[in-house]
Amino acid sequence: MTLYTKSGNLWLRIMLENRGFLSRSSEFSIGPNLLIKIKMTQLTELAEWQALKKHHQIINSQNMQTWFANDCLRFKHFSLQAGDLLLDYSKNRITQETIQLLCNLAKATHLSEKIANLFSGHYLNSTELRPALHTALRDRSQQSIYLNNKNIMPQIHAEQVKMRKFSDQVRQSQWLGATGKPITDIVNIGIGGSHLGPLMATHALQDFALDRLQCHFISTIDDAHVNEILKKINPETTLFIVSSKSFSTLETILNAKTIRAWLQDIVGSDRLFQHFVAVTSEPNKALEFGIPHEQIFLLWDWVGGRYSVWSAIGLPLAIMIGMDQFVNFLAGAFEMDKHFQQADFSTNMPVILALIGIWYNNFFDAKSHAIVPYTHQLNHFRAHLQQLDMESNGKRTTHFGQIIDYATGPIIWGEHGCNGQHAFHQLLHQGQHFVPVDFLIAVESNNELNDHHDLLIASCLSQAKALLQGKSYESALSELCEEGYSDEEAKTLASHKSIPGNRPSNILFLNKITPHSLGSLLALYEHKIFVQGAIWNINSFDQWGVELGKKLLPRILSDLKNTKKSSLSSYDSSTQGLIEHYQQIKSI
Ligand code: F6P
């Protein structure tokens, strides 16, 4: 149930779907005359949470290897298939009882209702008063989805038709630059969600891309980055996609203006905008920039930036792989959406991944989560997940504005597993931090090079097994003795060589990296993050934390060139010292 109250200009949406938390009394003043009193229970006070806490004390002292030894069907019991994906979650510190208790927590926090609310356009983004309807962008059901009594599907389809027409024109060499030459290079100018999703997906699906097209990405305002790309391209045959939901992000707009001026010097102003299209929810700002109406692709405020690759923000991908394959990408996500909506919690892949994450995050005190793909195509997946997870769930306030006392989203990090093995895997195996790992691999490669792919898969499975199994002190000792070390030497070295094991990992096995399987994989993680945010009772769809730095920037920018020492005295001594150092080196 949802209650809306209005006080002056302030609308406050109180989501009583959080009623699983009701019990301790809280007060919310939402205007001069209006005070709402409700009873709240902290998540950690729920009986289901307490039961997990008790259960953790038992599980913490147990070893997964014993469970494998006692249950030859453990893989069968703890693996799931959904579409193109197999999830093996058997190498986790869980028993059937753990899963049951975690599912109880999900039920106590009204997860089913919250999932239904996500898909039906409830205003889950409670601080910005919007729904998060990215799932509508990939809905293939032909059903209407209503927002404020308006079916939003026709506008989504219209934009997809426009994307198809334009991407076909570019791919078929019909879209010509200012000097009449067909496009050979696409440069996406965007940052955050207007960069990471398209970058991740175009890289992952490069085997499906048209050979004669190259796609580049400019995100930062670092002039080294901008110049590096501009040196690689032929201006006469390059299309720039200015991709910004707000069309006001400092980095994107500065880069777009710099490139517009650079290009104007080369091709003149008459047909300059043959080289620009925009993707935005602020078409007037794109028009002001000079981009013609027909070359502006729309998204809407109910699509979060980090969830926008399914919209026209995915245009670079649609151009590179063609609209039919882009539709397959959407279809893969839609398949995962249906699974997420329909499967019981205990067989629901996103729910299981999320619950296991909560188990480690909140009960084992894991601070981070490693994403380790053994797939070159997924090299940018971790970076995209960093925004998706950390911008969504890096929060400290409940929907009701209370500061919370439990851990929320973990630090997401990682790298291709082959590189990781020769770098950070040492810490995974023997370090003092508890780091759950997701390994991502594909059964089939798109480029069969002799034994490379089998070796890759074997490497991944060996790492997961080593994390599970470890190496006892005794076995290290006996190996060293066999190698001829003296007793004394062997004893010392054995402690260095022993590996604790019992460290958890998931393996996500994709059949092959295709537009369809990539769509499913990405939707899987989006939903995992949603479930965690729903259980933690936080708003996974806003990002207020990024605002302060943006606000401080203009004054610092102007003070870098300001010679009046007195104006710097209001800064902290660190900022002041650094500005002065900059001015001294630059002789300002
Ligand atoms: O500053 C953070 C952020 O708002 C992200 O959430 C977003 O993806 C990114 O900036 C880019 O925003 P835009 O697409 O409006 O340029």
Coordinates of C-alpha atoms and ligand atoms in Angstrom, one line a residue:
M1 CA 0.0 0.0 0.0
T2 CA 1.2 3.5 -0.8
L3 CA 0.3 6.7 0.9
Y4 CA 0.8 10.1 -0.7
T5 CA 0.8 13.2 1.4
K6 CA 1.2 16.8 0.3
S7 CA 2.5 19.6 2.3
G8 CA 3.2 22.9 0.6
N9 CA 5.2 22.1 -2.5
L10 CA 6.7 19.0 -1.0
W11 CA 5.3 15.6 -2.0
L12 CA 6.4 12.8 0.1
R13 CA 5.8 9.3 -0.8
I14 CA 5.7 7.0 2.1
M15 CA 6.1 3.5 1.0
L16 CA 4.2 1.2 3.3
E17 CA 5.5 -1.7 1.2
N18 CA 8.3 -1.4 3.8
R19 CA 5.8 -2.5 6.4
G20 CA 7.9 -5.5 7.2
F21 CA 10.0 -3.0 9.2
L22 CA 7.1 -1.5 11.2
S23 CA 7.3 -1.7 15.0
R24 CA 9.6 0.9 16.5
S25 CA 8.0 4.3 16.7
S26 CA 9.4 7.0 14.4
E27 CA 8.4 10.5 13.5
F28 CA 8.6 12.3 10.1
S29 CA 8.0 15.9 9.8
I30 CA 7.1 16.7 6.2
G31 CA 6.0 20.3 6.5
P32 CA 5.2 22.9 9.0
N33 CA 1.8 21.4 9.9
L34 CA 2.3 17.7 9.2
L35 CA 3.9 15.1 11.3
I36 CA 3.5 11.5 10.6
K37 CA 4.2 8.9 13.2
I38 CA 4.8 5.3 12.2
K39 CA 6.3 2.4 13.8
M40 CA 9.5 1.0 12.4
T41 CA 11.6 -2.1 12.9
Q42 CA 15.2 -2.1 11.8
L43 CA 16.1 -4.8 9.4
T44 CA 18.5 -6.2 12.0
E45 CA 15.7 -6.6 14.6
L46 CA 13.7 -8.9 12.4
A47 CA 13.4 -12.4 13.7
E48 CA 14.5 -13.7 10.3
W49 CA 17.7 -11.6 10.6
Q50 CA 18.4 -12.9 14.1
A51 CA 17.8 -16.5 12.9
L52 CA 20.5 -15.9 10.2
K53 CA 22.8 -14.5 12.8
K54 CA 22.5 -17.6 15.0
H55 CA 22.9 -19.8 11.9
H56 CA 26.1 -18.0 11.0
Q57 CA 27.7 -19.1 14.2
I58 CA 27.1 -22.7 13.3
I59 CA 28.1 -22.4 9.6
N60 CA 31.2 -20.3 10.3
S61 CA 33.0 -23.2 11.8
Q62 CA 32.1 -25.7 9.1
N63 CA 34.0 -26.5 5.9
M64 CA 32.5 -26.7 2.5
Q65 CA 34.7 -29.7 1.7
T66 CA 32.9 -31.8 4.3
W67 CA 29.6 -30.9 2.7
F68 CA 30.9 -31.9 -0.7
A69 CA 32.2 -35.2 0.8
N70 CA 28.8 -35.9 2.4
D71 CA 26.6 -35.0 -0.5
C72 CA 27.7 -36.2 -3.9
L73 CA 24.7 -34.3 -5.4
R74 CA 25.8 -30.9 -3.9
F75 CA 26.4 -29.5 -7.4
K76 CA 22.9 -30.6 -8.5
H77 CA 21.3 -29.2 -5.3
F78 CA 23.1 -25.8 -5.6
S79 CA 23.1 -25.0 -9.3
L80 CA 20.5 -23.3 -11.4
Q81 CA 19.8 -22.8 -15.1
A82 CA 18.0 -19.9 -16.6
G83 CA 18.1 -19.5 -20.4
D84 CA 21.7 -19.3 -21.6
L85 CA 23.2 -19.2 -18.1
L86 CA 24.2 -21.9 -15.6
L87 CA 24.9 -20.7 -12.1
D88 CA 26.9 -23.0 -9.9
Y89 CA 26.6 -21.8 -6.4
S90 CA 27.6 -25.0 -4.6
K91 CA 31.0 -23.6 -3.6
N92 CA 29.4 -21.3 -1.1
R93 CA 29.3 -21.4 2.7
I94 CA 25.7 -22.4 2.6
T95 CA 23.5 -25.4 3.4
Q96 CA 19.8 -25.9 2.4
E97 CA 18.9 -24.4 5.8
T98 CA 20.9 -21.3 4.9
I99 CA 19.0 -20.8 1.7
Q100 CA 15.7 -21.4 3.6
L101 CA 16.6 -18.8 6.2
L102 CA 17.7 -16.3 3.6
C103 CA 14.4 -16.9 1.6
N104 CA 12.6 -16.2 4.9
L105 CA 14.3 -12.9 5.2
A106 CA 13.3 -12.1 1.6
K107 CA 9.7 -12.9 2.4
A108 CA 9.8 -10.9 5.6
T109 CA 10.9 -7.8 3.7
H110 CA 8.1 -8.3 1.1
L111 CA 10.4 -9.0 -1.8
S112 CA 7.7 -10.4 -4.1
E113 CA 5.6 -7.3 -3.7
K114 CA 8.7 -5.1 -4.4
I115 CA 9.5 -7.1 -7.5
A116 CA 6.0 -6.7 -8.8
N117 CA 6.3 -3.0 -8.0
L118 CA 9.5 -2.7 -10.0
F119 CA 7.9 -4.1 -13.2
S120 CA 4.6 -2.2 -12.8
G121 CA 6.1 1.2 -12.5
H122 CA 5.7 2.1 -8.8
Y123 CA 7.7 5.1 -7.7
L124 CA 10.5 3.1 -6.3
N125 CA 12.9 6.0 -6.6
S126 CA 11.4 7.6 -3.5
T127 CA 13.7 10.7 -3.4
E128 CA 13.2 11.7 -7.0
L129 CA 9.6 10.5 -7.2
R130 CA 10.0 8.3 -10.2
P131 CA 9.7 4.7 -11.2
A132 CA 12.6 2.7 -12.5
L133 CA 11.1 1.2 -15.6
H134 CA 14.2 0.0 -17.5
T135 CA 12.5 -3.4 -17.8
A136 CA 9.8 -1.8 -20.1
L137 CA 12.6 -1.0 -22.6
R138 CA 13.1 -4.7 -23.2
D139 CA 9.6 -5.9 -22.7
R140 CA 8.7 -8.2 -25.7
S141 CA 5.3 -9.2 -24.4
Q142 CA 3.2 -6.8 -26.5
Q143 CA 1.4 -5.8 -23.3
S144 CA 0.8 -2.2 -22.3
I145 CA 2.7 -0.7 -19.4
Y146 CA 1.0 2.3 -17.9
L147 CA 2.7 5.3 -16.2
N148 CA 0.4 8.0 -15.0
N149 CA -2.4 6.4 -17.0
K150 CA -0.4 6.5 -20.2
N151 CA 0.8 3.4 -22.0
I152 CA 4.6 4.0 -22.4
M153 CA 5.2 1.2 -24.9
P154 CA 4.4 3.1 -28.1
Q155 CA 7.0 5.7 -27.3
I156 CA 9.6 3.0 -26.6
H157 CA 8.8 1.3 -29.9
A158 CA 8.9 4.6 -31.8
E159 CA 12.4 5.2 -30.5
Q160 CA 13.4 1.7 -31.4
V161 CA 12.1 2.2 -35.0
K162 CA 14.1 5.4 -35.2
M163 CA 17.2 3.5 -33.9
R164 CA 16.7 0.8 -36.6
K165 CA 16.4 3.3 -39.4
F166 CA 19.5 5.3 -38.4
S167 CA 21.7 2.3 -37.6
D168 CA 20.8 0.8 -41.0
Q169 CA 21.7 4.0 -42.7
V170 CA 25.1 4.1 -41.1
R171 CA 25.7 0.4 -41.6
Q172 CA 24.7 0.5 -45.2
S173 CA 26.9 3.5 -45.9
Q174 CA 23.8 5.7 -46.6
W175 CA 24.5 8.2 -43.8
L176 CA 27.2 10.5 -45.2
G177 CA 29.5 13.0 -43.5
A178 CA 29.8 16.7 -44.4
T179 CA 32.1 15.9 -47.3
G180 CA 29.9 13.1 -48.7
K181 CA 31.8 10.2 -47.3
P182 CA 30.2 7.2 -45.5
I183 CA 30.8 6.7 -41.8
T184 CA 33.7 4.5 -40.7
D185 CA 34.0 5.5 -37.0
I186 CA 31.6 6.1 -34.2
V187 CA 32.7 8.1 -31.2
N188 CA 30.4 7.9 -28.1
I189 CA 30.8 11.0 -26.0
G190 CA 29.3 10.3 -22.6
I191 CA 30.1 9.3 -19.1
G192 CA 28.8 7.0 -16.3
G193 CA 25.7 5.1 -17.5
S194 CA 26.0 6.9 -20.8
H195 CA 29.4 5.3 -21.3
L196 CA 29.9 2.2 -19.3
G197 CA 27.0 0.1 -20.6
P198 CA 27.6 0.8 -24.3
L199 CA 31.3 0.4 -23.9
M200 CA 30.9 -2.9 -22.1
A201 CA 28.4 -4.3 -24.6
T202 CA 30.1 -3.2 -27.8
H203 CA 33.4 -4.7 -26.5
A204 CA 31.6 -7.9 -25.5
L205 CA 29.9 -8.3 -28.8
Q206 CA 32.7 -7.2 -31.1
D207 CA 32.5 -10.6 -32.9
F208 CA 29.0 -9.6 -34.1
A209 CA 30.0 -6.1 -35.3
L210 CA 30.4 -4.9 -38.8
D211 CA 34.1 -5.1 -39.7
R212 CA 34.3 -1.8 -41.5
L213 CA 33.0 0.2 -38.5
Q214 CA 35.1 1.1 -35.4
C215 CA 33.6 2.3 -32.2
H216 CA 35.5 4.6 -29.8
F217 CA 34.5 6.1 -26.4
I218 CA 35.4 9.5 -24.9
S219 CA 34.3 9.8 -21.3
T220 CA 36.7 11.9 -19.2
I221 CA 37.7 15.5 -19.7
D222 CA 41.3 14.5 -19.7
D223 CA 42.7 16.1 -22.8
A224 CA 45.0 13.2 -23.2
H225 CA 42.0 10.9 -23.6
V226 CA 40.2 13.2 -26.1
N227 CA 43.4 13.7 -28.2
E228 CA 44.1 10.0 -28.2
I229 CA 40.8 9.3 -29.8
L230 CA 40.8 12.3 -32.2
K231 CA 44.2 11.1 -33.5
K232 CA 42.8 7.7 -34.4
I233 CA 39.9 8.9 -36.5
N234 CA 39.2 10.5 -39.8
P235 CA 37.0 13.5 -39.0
E236 CA 35.3 13.3 -42.4
T237 CA 34.0 9.8 -41.8
T238 CA 33.3 10.0 -38.0
L239 CA 29.9 10.1 -36.3
F240 CA 29.8 11.5 -32.8
I241 CA 27.0 10.4 -30.5
V242 CA 26.5 12.9 -27.7
S243 CA 25.0 10.7 -25.0
S244 CA 23.7 12.3 -21.9
K245 CA 20.4 11.8 -20.2
S246 CA 20.6 15.2 -18.6
F247 CA 22.5 16.9 -21.5
S248 CA 24.2 18.9 -18.8
T249 CA 27.0 16.6 -17.5
L250 CA 30.1 18.7 -17.3
E251 CA 32.4 16.2 -18.9
T252 CA 30.2 15.3 -21.8
I253 CA 29.2 18.8 -22.7
L254 CA 32.7 20.1 -22.5
N255 CA 34.0 17.2 -24.7
A256 CA 31.1 17.7 -27.2
K257 CA 31.8 21.4 -27.5
T258 CA 35.5 20.9 -27.9
I259 CA 34.9 18.3 -30.6
R260 CA 32.3 20.5 -32.4
A261 CA 34.8 23.3 -32.6
W262 CA 37.6 21.0 -33.8
L263 CA 35.3 19.5 -36.5
Q264 CA 34.0 22.8 -37.6
D265 CA 37.5 23.9 -38.4
I266 CA 37.9 20.9 -40.6
V267 CA 34.6 20.4 -42.4
G268 CA 33.1 23.9 -42.0
S269 CA 29.7 24.7 -40.5
D270 CA 27.3 24.0 -43.4
R271 CA 26.9 20.2 -42.9
L272 CA 28.7 20.0 -39.5
F273 CA 25.8 18.3 -37.8
Q274 CA 25.8 15.4 -40.2
H275 CA 28.5 14.2 -37.8
F276 CA 26.4 14.5 -34.6
V277 CA 23.5 12.8 -33.1
A278 CA 22.3 13.0 -29.5
V279 CA 20.7 10.6 -27.0
T280 CA 19.0 12.5 -24.2
S281 CA 15.9 13.0 -22.1
E282 CA 16.4 16.8 -22.6
P283 CA 15.9 17.3 -26.4
N284 CA 15.7 21.1 -26.1
K285 CA 19.3 21.2 -24.8
A286 CA 20.5 19.0 -27.6
L287 CA 18.6 21.3 -30.1
E288 CA 20.3 24.3 -28.5
F289 CA 23.7 22.6 -29.0
G290 CA 22.8 22.5 -32.7
I291 CA 21.7 18.9 -33.3
P292 CA 18.7 18.7 -35.6
H293 CA 15.4 17.3 -34.1
E294 CA 15.4 14.2 -36.3
Q295 CA 18.9 13.3 -35.0
I296 CA 17.9 13.4 -31.3
F297 CA 17.0 10.0 -29.7
L298 CA 15.0 10.0 -26.6
L299 CA 15.1 8.3 -23.3
W300 CA 12.9 9.3 -20.3
D301 CA 13.4 10.2 -16.7
W302 CA 12.1 6.8 -15.6
V303 CA 15.2 5.2 -17.0
G304 CA 18.1 5.4 -14.6
G305 CA 21.5 6.3 -16.2
R306 CA 23.1 3.1 -15.1
Y307 CA 20.2 1.1 -16.4
S308 CA 20.0 2.9 -19.8
V309 CA 21.9 0.7 -22.2
W310 CA 18.6 -0.9 -23.1
S311 CA 17.4 2.5 -24.4
A312 CA 18.8 4.6 -27.3
I313 CA 21.9 5.0 -25.0
G314 CA 22.6 1.6 -26.6
L315 CA 22.8 3.3 -30.1
P316 CA 26.6 2.6 -30.5
L317 CA 25.8 -1.1 -29.9
A318 CA 22.8 -1.0 -32.3
I319 CA 25.0 0.5 -35.0
M320 CA 27.9 -1.9 -34.5
I321 CA 25.9 -5.1 -34.3
G322 CA 22.7 -4.1 -36.2
M323 CA 19.3 -3.6 -34.8
D324 CA 18.2 -7.3 -35.1
Q325 CA 21.1 -8.3 -32.8
F326 CA 20.3 -5.4 -30.5
V327 CA 16.8 -6.8 -30.2
N328 CA 18.3 -10.2 -29.3
F329 CA 20.2 -8.4 -26.5
L330 CA 16.8 -7.0 -25.3
A331 CA 15.2 -10.4 -25.6
G332 CA 18.0 -12.0 -23.5
A333 CA 17.2 -9.5 -20.8
F334 CA 13.5 -10.0 -21.1
E335 CA 14.0 -13.7 -20.6
M336 CA 15.8 -13.0 -17.4
D337 CA 13.1 -10.6 -16.4
K338 CA 10.4 -13.3 -16.7
H339 CA 12.5 -15.8 -14.8
F340 CA 13.0 -13.2 -12.0
Q341 CA 9.3 -12.4 -11.9
Q342 CA 8.1 -16.0 -12.0
A343 CA 10.6 -18.4 -10.3
D344 CA 10.3 -19.2 -6.6
F345 CA 13.0 -17.5 -4.5
S346 CA 14.8 -20.8 -4.0
T347 CA 15.2 -21.3 -7.8
N348 CA 15.4 -17.7 -8.8
M349 CA 18.9 -16.9 -10.1
P350 CA 19.0 -13.1 -9.3
V351 CA 17.4 -13.7 -5.9
I352 CA 19.8 -16.5 -5.0
L353 CA 22.9 -14.4 -6.1
A354 CA 21.5 -11.5 -4.1
L355 CA 20.8 -13.6 -0.9
I356 CA 24.2 -15.2 -1.0
G357 CA 25.7 -11.7 -1.3
I358 CA 23.8 -10.5 1.7
W359 CA 24.9 -13.6 3.6
Y360 CA 28.5 -12.7 3.1
N361 CA 28.1 -8.9 3.3
N362 CA 26.1 -8.8 6.5
F363 CA 26.9 -12.0 8.3
F364 CA 30.5 -12.8 7.3
D365 CA 31.4 -9.1 7.2
A366 CA 32.8 -9.3 3.6
K367 CA 33.6 -5.8 2.5
S368 CA 34.1 -6.5 -1.2
H369 CA 33.0 -8.7 -4.0
A370 CA 35.3 -9.7 -6.9
I371 CA 34.0 -10.1 -10.4
V372 CA 36.5 -12.2 -12.3
P373 CA 35.6 -13.0 -15.9
Y374 CA 37.6 -15.6 -17.8
T375 CA 36.4 -14.0 -21.0
H376 CA 38.1 -11.3 -22.8
Q377 CA 34.8 -10.1 -24.2
L378 CA 33.7 -9.3 -20.6
N379 CA 36.7 -7.2 -19.8
H380 CA 34.5 -4.1 -19.3
F381 CA 31.8 -5.9 -17.4
R382 CA 33.3 -5.3 -14.0
A383 CA 33.6 -1.5 -14.6
H384 CA 29.9 -1.4 -15.6
L385 CA 29.0 -3.4 -12.5
Q386 CA 30.9 -1.1 -10.4
Q387 CA 28.6 1.8 -11.4
L388 CA 25.5 -0.5 -11.3
D389 CA 26.2 -1.9 -7.9
M390 CA 28.1 0.9 -6.1
E391 CA 26.0 3.8 -7.3
S392 CA 22.8 1.8 -6.7
N393 CA 23.5 0.3 -3.3
G394 CA 26.4 2.5 -1.9
K395 CA 23.8 4.0 0.5
R396 CA 23.4 4.7 4.2
T397 CA 19.8 5.8 4.6
T398 CA 16.5 3.9 4.5
H399 CA 13.6 5.0 2.3
F400 CA 12.4 6.7 5.4
G401 CA 15.5 8.7 5.9
Q402 CA 16.9 6.8 8.8
I403 CA 20.6 6.2 9.0
I404 CA 21.2 2.5 9.0
D405 CA 23.4 0.3 11.1
Y406 CA 24.2 -2.5 8.8
A407 CA 26.5 -2.9 5.8
T408 CA 25.0 -2.2 2.3
G409 CA 26.5 -2.5 -1.1
P410 CA 30.0 -4.1 -1.2
I411 CA 33.1 -2.7 -3.0
I412 CA 33.0 -4.3 -6.5
W413 CA 36.4 -5.0 -8.1
G414 CA 38.1 -7.5 -10.3
E415 CA 39.9 -8.1 -13.6
H416 CA 40.2 -10.9 -16.2
G417 CA 41.0 -14.1 -14.3
C418 CA 44.2 -14.9 -16.3
N419 CA 45.6 -11.6 -15.3
G420 CA 44.2 -11.9 -11.8
Q421 CA 46.0 -15.2 -11.3
H422 CA 49.3 -13.5 -11.8
A423 CA 48.4 -10.5 -9.6
F424 CA 45.6 -10.4 -7.0
H425 CA 44.6 -14.0 -6.7
Q426 CA 47.4 -14.4 -4.1
L427 CA 45.2 -12.3 -1.7
L428 CA 42.1 -14.3 -2.6
H429 CA 43.9 -17.5 -1.6
Q430 CA 45.9 -16.5 1.4
G431 CA 45.1 -12.9 2.3
Q432 CA 43.3 -11.9 5.5
H433 CA 40.2 -10.5 3.8
F434 CA 37.1 -12.5 3.1
V435 CA 36.3 -11.9 -0.6
P436 CA 33.5 -13.8 -2.3
V437 CA 34.2 -14.2 -6.1
D438 CA 32.0 -14.5 -9.1
F439 CA 33.8 -16.2 -12.0
L440 CA 32.3 -15.6 -15.4
I441 CA 33.1 -18.0 -18.3
A442 CA 31.7 -19.1 -21.6
V443 CA 31.5 -22.7 -22.7
E444 CA 32.2 -21.9 -26.3
S445 CA 34.5 -19.3 -27.7
N446 CA 33.7 -17.2 -30.8
N447 CA 37.3 -17.6 -31.9
E448 CA 38.5 -21.2 -31.5
L449 CA 42.3 -20.9 -31.4
N450 CA 43.8 -24.4 -30.8
D451 CA 43.6 -25.2 -27.1
H452 CA 43.3 -21.7 -25.8
H453 CA 39.7 -21.9 -24.7
D454 CA 39.9 -25.2 -22.9
L455 CA 42.9 -24.0 -21.1
L456 CA 41.0 -20.9 -20.1
I457 CA 38.1 -22.9 -18.7
A458 CA 40.5 -25.2 -16.9
S459 CA 42.2 -22.2 -15.4
C460 CA 38.9 -20.8 -14.1
L461 CA 37.8 -24.1 -12.7
S462 CA 41.2 -24.7 -11.0
Q463 CA 41.0 -21.3 -9.3
A464 CA 37.6 -21.9 -7.9
K465 CA 38.6 -25.4 -6.8
A466 CA 41.8 -24.1 -5.1
L467 CA 39.7 -21.5 -3.2
L468 CA 37.4 -24.3 -2.0
Q469 CA 40.0 -26.9 -1.2
G470 CA 43.1 -25.0 0.0
K471 CA 46.1 -26.9 1.1
S472 CA 46.6 -28.1 4.6
Y473 CA 49.8 -27.5 6.6
E474 CA 50.3 -31.3 6.8
S475 CA 50.2 -31.8 3.1
A476 CA 52.5 -28.8 2.5
L477 CA 54.9 -30.3 5.0
S478 CA 55.0 -33.8 3.5
E479 CA 55.5 -32.4 0.0
L480 CA 58.5 -30.3 1.3
C481 CA 60.0 -33.3 3.1
E482 CA 59.6 -35.4 -0.1
E483 CA 61.4 -32.6 -2.0
G484 CA 64.4 -33.0 0.4
Y485 CA 64.0 -30.1 2.7
S486 CA 65.3 -30.5 6.3
D487 CA 62.6 -30.8 9.0
E488 CA 63.3 -27.3 10.3
E489 CA 63.1 -25.7 6.8
A490 CA 60.1 -27.7 5.9
K491 CA 58.2 -26.6 9.0
T492 CA 58.8 -22.9 8.3
L493 CA 58.0 -23.1 4.6
A494 CA 54.9 -25.2 5.2
S495 CA 53.1 -22.4 6.9
H496 CA 53.8 -20.2 4.0
K497 CA 52.7 -22.8 1.5
S498 CA 49.5 -23.8 3.3
I499 CA 46.3 -22.3 2.0
P500 CA 43.2 -22.1 4.2
G501 CA 40.6 -22.9 1.5
N502 CA 36.9 -22.9 2.3
R503 CA 36.7 -19.6 0.4
P504 CA 33.5 -19.1 -1.6
S505 CA 32.9 -18.5 -5.3
N506 CA 30.0 -18.6 -7.8
I507 CA 30.6 -19.7 -11.3
L508 CA 28.4 -18.3 -14.0
F509 CA 28.7 -20.4 -17.2
L510 CA 27.3 -18.8 -20.3
N511 CA 26.8 -21.1 -23.3
K512 CA 28.6 -18.5 -25.5
I513 CA 28.9 -14.7 -25.5
T514 CA 26.0 -13.6 -27.7
P515 CA 23.7 -10.6 -27.7
H516 CA 21.1 -12.8 -26.1
S517 CA 23.3 -14.3 -23.4
L518 CA 24.9 -10.9 -22.6
G519 CA 21.4 -9.4 -22.2
S520 CA 20.5 -12.1 -19.7
L521 CA 23.7 -11.8 -17.8
L522 CA 23.3 -8.0 -17.4
A523 CA 19.7 -8.3 -16.4
L524 CA 20.7 -11.0 -13.9
Y525 CA 23.1 -8.5 -12.1
E526 CA 20.6 -5.6 -12.3
H527 CA 18.0 -7.7 -10.5
K528 CA 20.5 -9.1 -8.0
I529 CA 21.4 -5.5 -7.1
F530 CA 17.7 -4.6 -6.9
V531 CA 16.9 -7.5 -4.6
Q532 CA 19.7 -6.5 -2.2
G533 CA 18.6 -2.9 -2.2
A534 CA 15.0 -4.0 -1.5
I535 CA 16.1 -6.1 1.4
W536 CA 18.3 -3.4 2.8
N537 CA 15.4 -1.0 2.4
I538 CA 17.4 1.6 0.5
N539 CA 16.7 3.5 -2.6
S540 CA 18.8 1.8 -5.3
F541 CA 17.8 4.4 -8.0
D542 CA 19.1 7.7 -6.7
Q543 CA 22.8 8.9 -6.4
W544 CA 22.9 12.0 -4.1
G545 CA 26.4 11.2 -3.0
V546 CA 27.9 12.3 -6.3
E547 CA 26.4 15.8 -6.1
L548 CA 28.6 17.5 -3.5
G549 CA 31.8 17.1 -5.5
K550 CA 30.1 18.6 -8.5
K551 CA 28.9 21.6 -6.4
L552 CA 32.4 22.3 -5.1
L553 CA 34.1 22.3 -8.5
P554 CA 33.2 25.7 -9.9
R555 CA 34.7 27.6 -7.0
I556 CA 37.9 25.5 -7.0
L557 CA 38.2 25.9 -10.8
S558 CA 38.0 29.7 -10.5
D559 CA 40.4 29.8 -7.5
L560 CA 43.0 27.8 -9.4
K561 CA 43.6 30.9 -11.5
N562 CA 42.8 33.5 -8.8
T563 CA 46.0 35.2 -7.5
K564 CA 44.3 36.6 -4.4
K565 CA 45.7 34.6 -1.5
S566 CA 43.0 35.8 0.8
S567 CA 40.3 34.0 -1.1
L568 CA 42.0 30.7 -0.4
S569 CA 42.0 31.1 3.4
S570 CA 38.4 29.7 3.8
Y571 CA 39.5 26.3 2.4
D572 CA 40.9 23.5 4.6
S573 CA 44.7 23.7 4.6
S574 CA 45.0 20.7 2.4
T575 CA 42.9 22.1 -0.5
Q576 CA 44.5 25.5 0.0
G577 CA 48.0 24.0 0.0
L578 CA 47.3 22.0 -3.2
I579 CA 45.9 25.1 -5.0
E580 CA 48.9 27.1 -4.0
H581 CA 51.3 24.3 -5.2
Y582 CA 49.5 24.3 -8.5
Q583 CA 49.7 28.1 -8.8
Q584 CA 53.4 28.0 -7.9
I585 CA 54.3 25.4 -10.5
K586 CA 52.2 27.1 -13.2
S587 CA 53.6 30.5 -12.1
I588 CA 50.2 32.0 -11.6
Ligands
F6P1 O1 27.1 11.9 -11.8 C1 26.5 10.6 -11.8 C2 25.6 10.5 -13.0 O2 24.5 11.2 -12.8 C3 25.3 9.0 -13.3 O3 24.3 8.5 -12.5 C4 25.0 9.1 -14.8 O4 25.0 7.8 -15.4 C5 26.1 10.0 -15.2 O5 26.3 10.9 -14.2 C6 25.9 10.6 -16.6 O6 24.8 11.4 -16.6 P1 24.2 11.9 -18.0 O7 23.8 10.7 -18.8 O8 23.0 12.8 -17.6 O9 25.2 12.7 -18.7

